[in-house]
Short mmCIF file of N, CA and C in Angstrom, two decimals:
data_model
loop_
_atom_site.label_atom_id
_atom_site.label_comp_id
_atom_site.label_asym_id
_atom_site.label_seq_id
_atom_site.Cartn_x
_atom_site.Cartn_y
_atom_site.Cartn_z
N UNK X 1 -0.21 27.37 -8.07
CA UNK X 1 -1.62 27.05 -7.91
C UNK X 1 -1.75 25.93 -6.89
N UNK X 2 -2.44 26.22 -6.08
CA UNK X 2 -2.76 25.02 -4.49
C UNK X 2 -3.67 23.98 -5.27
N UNK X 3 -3.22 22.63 -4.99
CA UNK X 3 -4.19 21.63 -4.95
C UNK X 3 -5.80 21.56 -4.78
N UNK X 4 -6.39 20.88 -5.12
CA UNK X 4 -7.95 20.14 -4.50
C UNK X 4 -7.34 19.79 -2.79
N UNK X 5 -6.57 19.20 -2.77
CA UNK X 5 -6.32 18.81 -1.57
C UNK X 5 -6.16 20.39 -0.44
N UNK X 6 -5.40 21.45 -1.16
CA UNK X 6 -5.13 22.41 -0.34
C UNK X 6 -6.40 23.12 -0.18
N UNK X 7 -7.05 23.50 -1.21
CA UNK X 7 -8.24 24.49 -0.88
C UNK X 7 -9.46 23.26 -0.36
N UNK X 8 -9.15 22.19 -0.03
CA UNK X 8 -9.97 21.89 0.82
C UNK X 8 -9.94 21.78 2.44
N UNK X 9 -8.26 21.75 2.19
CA UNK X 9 -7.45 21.78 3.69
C UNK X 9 -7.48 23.31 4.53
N UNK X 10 -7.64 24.34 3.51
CA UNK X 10 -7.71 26.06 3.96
C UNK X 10 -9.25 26.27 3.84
N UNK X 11 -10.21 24.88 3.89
CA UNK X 11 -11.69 25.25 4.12
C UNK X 11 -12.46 26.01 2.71
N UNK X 12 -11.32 26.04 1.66
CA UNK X 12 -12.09 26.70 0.23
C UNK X 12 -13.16 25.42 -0.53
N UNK X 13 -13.05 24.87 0.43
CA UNK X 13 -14.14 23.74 -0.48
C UNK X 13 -14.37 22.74 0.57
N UNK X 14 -15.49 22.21 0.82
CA UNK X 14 -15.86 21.72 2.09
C UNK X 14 -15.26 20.15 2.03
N UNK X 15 -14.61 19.89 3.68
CA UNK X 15 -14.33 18.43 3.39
C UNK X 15 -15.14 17.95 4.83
N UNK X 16 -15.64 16.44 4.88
CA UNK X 16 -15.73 16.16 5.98
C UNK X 16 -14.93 15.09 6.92
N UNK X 17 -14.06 16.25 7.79
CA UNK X 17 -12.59 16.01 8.19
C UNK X 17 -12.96 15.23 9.69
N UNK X 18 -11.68 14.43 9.73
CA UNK X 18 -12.30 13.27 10.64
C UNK X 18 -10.62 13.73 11.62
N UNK X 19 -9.90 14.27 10.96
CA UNK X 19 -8.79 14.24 12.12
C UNK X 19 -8.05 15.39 11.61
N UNK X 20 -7.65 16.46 12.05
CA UNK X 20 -6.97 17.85 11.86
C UNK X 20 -5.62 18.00 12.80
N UNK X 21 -4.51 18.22 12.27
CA UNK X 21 -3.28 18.54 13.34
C UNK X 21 -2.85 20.04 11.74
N UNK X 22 -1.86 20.56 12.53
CA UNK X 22 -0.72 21.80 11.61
C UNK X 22 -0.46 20.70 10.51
N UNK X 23 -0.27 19.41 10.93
CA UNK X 23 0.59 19.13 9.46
C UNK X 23 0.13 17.89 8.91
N UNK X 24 -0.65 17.22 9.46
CA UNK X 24 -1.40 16.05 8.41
C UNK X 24 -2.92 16.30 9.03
N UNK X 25 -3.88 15.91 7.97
CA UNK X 25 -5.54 16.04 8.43
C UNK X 25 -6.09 15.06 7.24
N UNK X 26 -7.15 14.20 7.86
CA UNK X 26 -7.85 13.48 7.09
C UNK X 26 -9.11 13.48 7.33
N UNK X 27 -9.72 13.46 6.02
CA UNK X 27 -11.26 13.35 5.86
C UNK X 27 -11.95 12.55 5.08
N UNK X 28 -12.88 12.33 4.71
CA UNK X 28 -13.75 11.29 3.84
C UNK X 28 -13.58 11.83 1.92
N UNK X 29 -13.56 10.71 1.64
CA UNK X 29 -13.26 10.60 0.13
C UNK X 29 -15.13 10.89 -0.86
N UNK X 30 -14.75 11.71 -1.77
CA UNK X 30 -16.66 11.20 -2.05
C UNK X 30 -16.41 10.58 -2.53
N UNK X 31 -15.42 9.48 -3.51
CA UNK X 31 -15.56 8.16 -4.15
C UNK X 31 -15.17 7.15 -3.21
N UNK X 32 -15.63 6.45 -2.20
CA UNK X 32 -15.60 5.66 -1.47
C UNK X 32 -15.59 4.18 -2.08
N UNK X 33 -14.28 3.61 -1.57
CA UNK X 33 -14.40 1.68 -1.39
C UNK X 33 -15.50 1.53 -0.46
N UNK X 34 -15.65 2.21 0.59
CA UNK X 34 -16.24 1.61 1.51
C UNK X 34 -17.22 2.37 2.18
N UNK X 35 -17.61 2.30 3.10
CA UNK X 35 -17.77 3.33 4.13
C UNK X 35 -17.01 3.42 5.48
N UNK X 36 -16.62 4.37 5.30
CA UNK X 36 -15.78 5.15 6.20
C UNK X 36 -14.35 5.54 5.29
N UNK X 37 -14.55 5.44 4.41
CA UNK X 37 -12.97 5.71 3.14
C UNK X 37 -12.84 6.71 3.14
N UNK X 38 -11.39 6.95 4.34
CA UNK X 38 -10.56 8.57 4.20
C UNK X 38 -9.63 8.16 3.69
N UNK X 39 -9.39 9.53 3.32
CA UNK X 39 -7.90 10.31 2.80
C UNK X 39 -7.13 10.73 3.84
N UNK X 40 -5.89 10.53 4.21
CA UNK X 40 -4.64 11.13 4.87
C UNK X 40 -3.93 12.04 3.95
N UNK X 41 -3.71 13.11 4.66
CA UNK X 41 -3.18 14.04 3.67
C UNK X 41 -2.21 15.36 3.90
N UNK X 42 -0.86 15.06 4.25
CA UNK X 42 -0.27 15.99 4.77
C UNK X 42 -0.84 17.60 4.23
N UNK X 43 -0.08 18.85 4.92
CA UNK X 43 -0.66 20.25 4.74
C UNK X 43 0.40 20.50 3.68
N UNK X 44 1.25 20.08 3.87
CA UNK X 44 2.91 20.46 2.51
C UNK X 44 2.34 19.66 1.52
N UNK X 45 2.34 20.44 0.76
CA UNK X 45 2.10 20.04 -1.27
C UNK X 45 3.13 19.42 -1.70
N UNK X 46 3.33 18.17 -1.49
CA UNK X 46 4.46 17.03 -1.84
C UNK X 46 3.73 16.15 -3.46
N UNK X 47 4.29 16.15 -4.31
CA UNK X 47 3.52 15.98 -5.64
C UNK X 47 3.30 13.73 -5.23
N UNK X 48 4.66 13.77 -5.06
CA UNK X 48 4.89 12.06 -5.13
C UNK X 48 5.45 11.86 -3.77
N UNK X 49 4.69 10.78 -3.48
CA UNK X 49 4.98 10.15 -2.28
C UNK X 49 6.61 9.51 -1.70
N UNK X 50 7.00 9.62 -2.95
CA UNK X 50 8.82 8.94 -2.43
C UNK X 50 9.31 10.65 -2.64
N UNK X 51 8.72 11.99 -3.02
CA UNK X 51 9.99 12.86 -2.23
C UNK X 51 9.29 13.52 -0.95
N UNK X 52 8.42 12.83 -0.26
CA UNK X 52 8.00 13.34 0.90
C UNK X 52 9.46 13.17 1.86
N UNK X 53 9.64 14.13 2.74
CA UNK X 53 10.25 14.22 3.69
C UNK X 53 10.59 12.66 4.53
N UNK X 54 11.37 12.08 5.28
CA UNK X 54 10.92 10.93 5.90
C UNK X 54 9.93 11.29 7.06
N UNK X 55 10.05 12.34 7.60
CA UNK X 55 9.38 12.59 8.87
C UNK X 55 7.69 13.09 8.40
N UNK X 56 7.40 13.47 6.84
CA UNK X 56 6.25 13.61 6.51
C UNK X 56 5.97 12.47 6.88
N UNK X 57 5.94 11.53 5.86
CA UNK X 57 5.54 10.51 5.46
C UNK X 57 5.78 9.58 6.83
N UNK X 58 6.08 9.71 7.12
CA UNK X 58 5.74 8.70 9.07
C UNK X 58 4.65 9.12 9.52
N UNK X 59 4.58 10.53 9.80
CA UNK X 59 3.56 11.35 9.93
C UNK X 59 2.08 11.22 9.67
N UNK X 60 2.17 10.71 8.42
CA UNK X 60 1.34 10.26 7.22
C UNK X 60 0.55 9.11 7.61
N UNK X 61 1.60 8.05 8.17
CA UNK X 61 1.42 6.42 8.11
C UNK X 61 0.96 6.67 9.27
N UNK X 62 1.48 6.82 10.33
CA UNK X 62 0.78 7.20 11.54
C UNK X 62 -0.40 7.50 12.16
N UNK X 63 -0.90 8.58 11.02
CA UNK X 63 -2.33 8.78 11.53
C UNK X 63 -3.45 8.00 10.39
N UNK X 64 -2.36 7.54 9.17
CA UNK X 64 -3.14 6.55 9.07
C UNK X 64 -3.56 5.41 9.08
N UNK X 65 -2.64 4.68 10.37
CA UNK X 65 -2.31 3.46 11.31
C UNK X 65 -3.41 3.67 12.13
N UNK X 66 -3.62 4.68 12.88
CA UNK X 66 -4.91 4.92 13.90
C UNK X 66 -5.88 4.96 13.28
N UNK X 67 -6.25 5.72 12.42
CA UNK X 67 -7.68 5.61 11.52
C UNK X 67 -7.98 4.02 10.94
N UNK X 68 -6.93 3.82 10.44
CA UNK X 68 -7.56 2.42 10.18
C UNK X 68 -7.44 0.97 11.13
N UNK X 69 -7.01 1.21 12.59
CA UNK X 69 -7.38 0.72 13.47
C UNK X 69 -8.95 0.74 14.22
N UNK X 70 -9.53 2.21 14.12
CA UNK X 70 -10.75 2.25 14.32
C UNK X 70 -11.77 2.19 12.91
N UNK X 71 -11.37 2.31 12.22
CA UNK X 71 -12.37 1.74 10.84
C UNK X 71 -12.68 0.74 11.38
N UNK X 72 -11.60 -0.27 11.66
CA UNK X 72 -11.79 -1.81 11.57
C UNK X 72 -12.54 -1.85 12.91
N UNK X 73 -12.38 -1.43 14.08
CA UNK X 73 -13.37 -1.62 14.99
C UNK X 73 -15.05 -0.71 14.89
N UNK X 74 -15.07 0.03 14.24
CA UNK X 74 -16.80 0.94 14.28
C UNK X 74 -16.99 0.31 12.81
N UNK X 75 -16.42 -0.33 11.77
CA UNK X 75 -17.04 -0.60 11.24
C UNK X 75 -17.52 -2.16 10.48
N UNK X 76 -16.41 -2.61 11.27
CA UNK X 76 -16.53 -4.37 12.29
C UNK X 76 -16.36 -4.69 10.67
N UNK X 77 -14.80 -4.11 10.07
CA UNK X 77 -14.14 -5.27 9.13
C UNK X 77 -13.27 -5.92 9.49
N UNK X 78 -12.54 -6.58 8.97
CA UNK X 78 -11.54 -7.73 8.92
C UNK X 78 -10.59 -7.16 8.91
N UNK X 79 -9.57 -5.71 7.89
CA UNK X 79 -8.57 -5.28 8.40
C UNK X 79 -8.65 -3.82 7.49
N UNK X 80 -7.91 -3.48 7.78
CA UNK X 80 -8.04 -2.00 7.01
C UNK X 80 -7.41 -1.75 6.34
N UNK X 81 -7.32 -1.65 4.55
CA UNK X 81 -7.20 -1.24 3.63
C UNK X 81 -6.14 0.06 3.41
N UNK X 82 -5.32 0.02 2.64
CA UNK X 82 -4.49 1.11 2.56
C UNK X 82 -3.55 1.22 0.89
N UNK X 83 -3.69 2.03 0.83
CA UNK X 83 -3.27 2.49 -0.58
C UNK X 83 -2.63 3.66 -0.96
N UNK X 84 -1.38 3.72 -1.67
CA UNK X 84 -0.97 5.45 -1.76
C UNK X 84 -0.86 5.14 -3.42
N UNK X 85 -1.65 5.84 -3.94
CA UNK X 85 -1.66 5.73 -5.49
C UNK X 85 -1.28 6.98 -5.73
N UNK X 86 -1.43 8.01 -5.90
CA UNK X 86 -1.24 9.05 -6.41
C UNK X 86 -1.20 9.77 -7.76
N UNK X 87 -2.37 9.38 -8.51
CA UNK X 87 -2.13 9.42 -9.88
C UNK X 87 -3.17 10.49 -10.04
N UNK X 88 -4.69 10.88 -9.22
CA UNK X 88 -5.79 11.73 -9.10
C UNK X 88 -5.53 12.62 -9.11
N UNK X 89 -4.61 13.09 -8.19
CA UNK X 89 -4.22 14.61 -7.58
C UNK X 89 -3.40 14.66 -7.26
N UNK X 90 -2.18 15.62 -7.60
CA UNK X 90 -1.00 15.45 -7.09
C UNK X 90 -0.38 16.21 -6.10
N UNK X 91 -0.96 15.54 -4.93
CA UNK X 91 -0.53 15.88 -3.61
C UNK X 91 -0.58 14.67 -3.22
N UNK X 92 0.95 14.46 -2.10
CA UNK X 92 0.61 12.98 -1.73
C UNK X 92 -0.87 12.66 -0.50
N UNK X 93 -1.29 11.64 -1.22
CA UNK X 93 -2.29 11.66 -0.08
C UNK X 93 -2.43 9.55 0.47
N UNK X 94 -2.97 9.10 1.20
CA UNK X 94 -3.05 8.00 1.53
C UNK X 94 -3.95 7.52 1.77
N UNK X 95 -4.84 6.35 0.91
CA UNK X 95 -6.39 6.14 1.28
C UNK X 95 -6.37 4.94 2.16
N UNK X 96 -7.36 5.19 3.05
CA UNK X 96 -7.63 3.91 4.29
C UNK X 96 -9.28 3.85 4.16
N UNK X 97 -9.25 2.42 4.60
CA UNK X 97 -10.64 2.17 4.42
C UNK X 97 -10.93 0.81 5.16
N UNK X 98 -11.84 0.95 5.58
CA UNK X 98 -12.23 -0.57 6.62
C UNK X 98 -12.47 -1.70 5.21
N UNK X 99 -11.42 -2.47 5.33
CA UNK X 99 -11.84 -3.74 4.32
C UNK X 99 -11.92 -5.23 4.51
N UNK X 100 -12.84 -5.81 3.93
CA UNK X 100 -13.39 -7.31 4.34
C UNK X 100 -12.37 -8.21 3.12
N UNK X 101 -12.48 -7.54 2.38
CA UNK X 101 -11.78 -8.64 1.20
C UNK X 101 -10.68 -7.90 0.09
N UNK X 102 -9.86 -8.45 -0.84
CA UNK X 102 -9.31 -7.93 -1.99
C UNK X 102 -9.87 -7.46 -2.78
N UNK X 103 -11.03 -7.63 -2.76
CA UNK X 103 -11.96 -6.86 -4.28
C UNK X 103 -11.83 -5.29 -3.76
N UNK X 104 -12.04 -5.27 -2.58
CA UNK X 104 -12.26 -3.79 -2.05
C UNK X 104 -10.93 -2.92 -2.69
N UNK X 105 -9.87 -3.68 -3.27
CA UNK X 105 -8.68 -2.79 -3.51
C UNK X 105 -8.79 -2.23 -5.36
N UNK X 106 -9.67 -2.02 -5.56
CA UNK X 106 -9.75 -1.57 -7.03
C UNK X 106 -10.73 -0.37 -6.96
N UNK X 107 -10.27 0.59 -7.41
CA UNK X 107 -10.66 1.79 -7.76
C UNK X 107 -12.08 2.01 -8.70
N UNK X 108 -12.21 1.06 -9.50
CA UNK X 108 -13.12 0.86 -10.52
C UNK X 108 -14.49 0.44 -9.55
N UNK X 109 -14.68 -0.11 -8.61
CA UNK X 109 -15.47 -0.12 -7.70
C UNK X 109 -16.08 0.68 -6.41
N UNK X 110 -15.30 1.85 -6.99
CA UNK X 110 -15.55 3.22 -5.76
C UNK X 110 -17.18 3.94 -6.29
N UNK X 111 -17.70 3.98 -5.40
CA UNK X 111 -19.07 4.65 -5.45
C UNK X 111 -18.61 6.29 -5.81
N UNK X 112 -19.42 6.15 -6.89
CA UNK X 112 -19.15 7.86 -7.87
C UNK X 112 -20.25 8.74 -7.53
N UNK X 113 -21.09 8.50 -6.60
CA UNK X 113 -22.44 9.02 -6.46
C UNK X 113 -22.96 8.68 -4.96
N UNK X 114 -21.94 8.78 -4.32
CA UNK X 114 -22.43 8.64 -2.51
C UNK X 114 -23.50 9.09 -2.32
N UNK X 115 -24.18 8.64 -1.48
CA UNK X 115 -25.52 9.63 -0.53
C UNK X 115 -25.06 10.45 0.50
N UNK X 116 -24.73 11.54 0.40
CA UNK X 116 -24.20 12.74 1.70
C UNK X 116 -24.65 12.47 2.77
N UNK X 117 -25.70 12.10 3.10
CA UNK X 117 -26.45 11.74 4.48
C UNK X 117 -25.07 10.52 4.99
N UNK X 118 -24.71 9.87 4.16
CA UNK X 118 -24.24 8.25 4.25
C UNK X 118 -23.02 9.00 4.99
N UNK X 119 -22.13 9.66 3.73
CA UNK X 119 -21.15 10.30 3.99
C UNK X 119 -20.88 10.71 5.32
N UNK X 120 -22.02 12.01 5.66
CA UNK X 120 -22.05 12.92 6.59
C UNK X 120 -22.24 11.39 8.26
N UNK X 121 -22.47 10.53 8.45
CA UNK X 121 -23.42 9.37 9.50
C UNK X 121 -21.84 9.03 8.89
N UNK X 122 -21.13 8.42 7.87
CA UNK X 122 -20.13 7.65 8.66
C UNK X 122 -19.06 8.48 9.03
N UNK X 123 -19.03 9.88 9.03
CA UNK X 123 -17.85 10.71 9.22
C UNK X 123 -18.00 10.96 10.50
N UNK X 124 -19.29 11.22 11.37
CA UNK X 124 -19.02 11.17 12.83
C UNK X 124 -19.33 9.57 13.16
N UNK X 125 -19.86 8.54 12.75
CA UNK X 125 -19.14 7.40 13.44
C UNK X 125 -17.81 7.45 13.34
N UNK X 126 -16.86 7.49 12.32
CA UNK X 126 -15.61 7.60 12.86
C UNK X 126 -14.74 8.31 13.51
N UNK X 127 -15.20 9.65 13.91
CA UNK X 127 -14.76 10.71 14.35
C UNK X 127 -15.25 9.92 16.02
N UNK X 128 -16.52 9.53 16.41
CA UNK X 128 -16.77 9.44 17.65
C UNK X 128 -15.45 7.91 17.84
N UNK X 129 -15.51 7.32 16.82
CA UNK X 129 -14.62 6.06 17.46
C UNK X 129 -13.36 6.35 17.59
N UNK X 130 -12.58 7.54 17.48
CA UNK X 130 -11.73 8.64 17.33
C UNK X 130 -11.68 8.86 18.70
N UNK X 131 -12.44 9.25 18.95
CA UNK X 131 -12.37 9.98 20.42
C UNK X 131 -12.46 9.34 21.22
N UNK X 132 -13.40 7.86 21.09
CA UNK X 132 -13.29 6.73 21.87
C UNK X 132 -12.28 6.28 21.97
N UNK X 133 -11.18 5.63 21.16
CA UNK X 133 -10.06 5.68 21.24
C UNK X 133 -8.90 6.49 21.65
N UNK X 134 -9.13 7.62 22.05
CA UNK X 134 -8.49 8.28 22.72
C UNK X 134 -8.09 9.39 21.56
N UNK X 135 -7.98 10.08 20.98
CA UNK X 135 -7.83 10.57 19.74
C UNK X 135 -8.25 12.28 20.00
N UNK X 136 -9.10 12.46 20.99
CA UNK X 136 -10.31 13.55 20.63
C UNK X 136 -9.79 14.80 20.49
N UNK X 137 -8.46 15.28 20.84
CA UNK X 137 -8.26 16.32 20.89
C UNK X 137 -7.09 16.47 19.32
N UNK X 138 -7.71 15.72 18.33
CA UNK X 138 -7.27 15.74 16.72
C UNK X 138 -8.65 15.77 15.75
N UNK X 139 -9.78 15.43 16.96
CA UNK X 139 -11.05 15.10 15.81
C UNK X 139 -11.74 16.71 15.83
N UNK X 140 -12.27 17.24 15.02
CA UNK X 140 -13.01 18.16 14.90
C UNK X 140 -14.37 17.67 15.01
N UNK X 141 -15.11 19.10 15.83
CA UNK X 141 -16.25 18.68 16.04
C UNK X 141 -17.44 19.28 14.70
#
């Protein structure tokens, strides 16, 4: 049985994806720390993050080294947030998020009830700061 993560990655359930390659793609979380809070999320169904491949998991950090380089510039925080918990869904996945402070690192403070409009407005600000950064030919339009 494929993940939440997979049938959203094969388009069976809508995500709004901010960066797409064959083997890692990230998109927006609906329980958000922040705004602009994606998920990194390789395409291989790896349950736990320590038996990812080494070359996944670089893979992984990588694109979510760039994403949260431009969080922090389009969404003018202090540094960008990063977390691999893996306890939700078990596919490894990696959350980034533009963050101002430590409070931002607790889960218990994630918005359970986003506004889609919000969602949908910060998924192409970060997709355009994506492309501004040089990125564009990973961002979907």
């Amino acid at each position: 049985m494929s993940t939440l993560f997979t049938r959203i990655l094969n388009g069976e359930i809508p995500g709004r994806f901010v960066w797409r390659e064959d083997d890692v793609s990230a998109f927006l979380t609906t329980g958000p720390l922040a705004d602009g809070h994606t998920l990194v999320v390789p395409t291989e169904e790896v349950d736990r993050w320590t038996d990812a491949s080494p070359d996944t998991l670089a893979k992984v950090m990588e694109v979510a080294r760039r994403i949260g380089a431009v969080q922090v510039d389009v969404f003018g925080a202090a540094r960008a947030g990063l977390i691999v918990a893996g306890y939700e869904i078990n596919h490894l996945h990696v959350h980034v998020w533009p963050s101002r402070s430590m409070a931002e690192f607790n889960f218990a403070t994630a918005d359970q009830n986003p506004d889609p409009k919000v969602l949908d407005a910060n998924a192409e600000k970060l997709r355009q700061g994506l492309r501004d950064a040089g990125y564009g030919e990973f961002v979907p339009d």
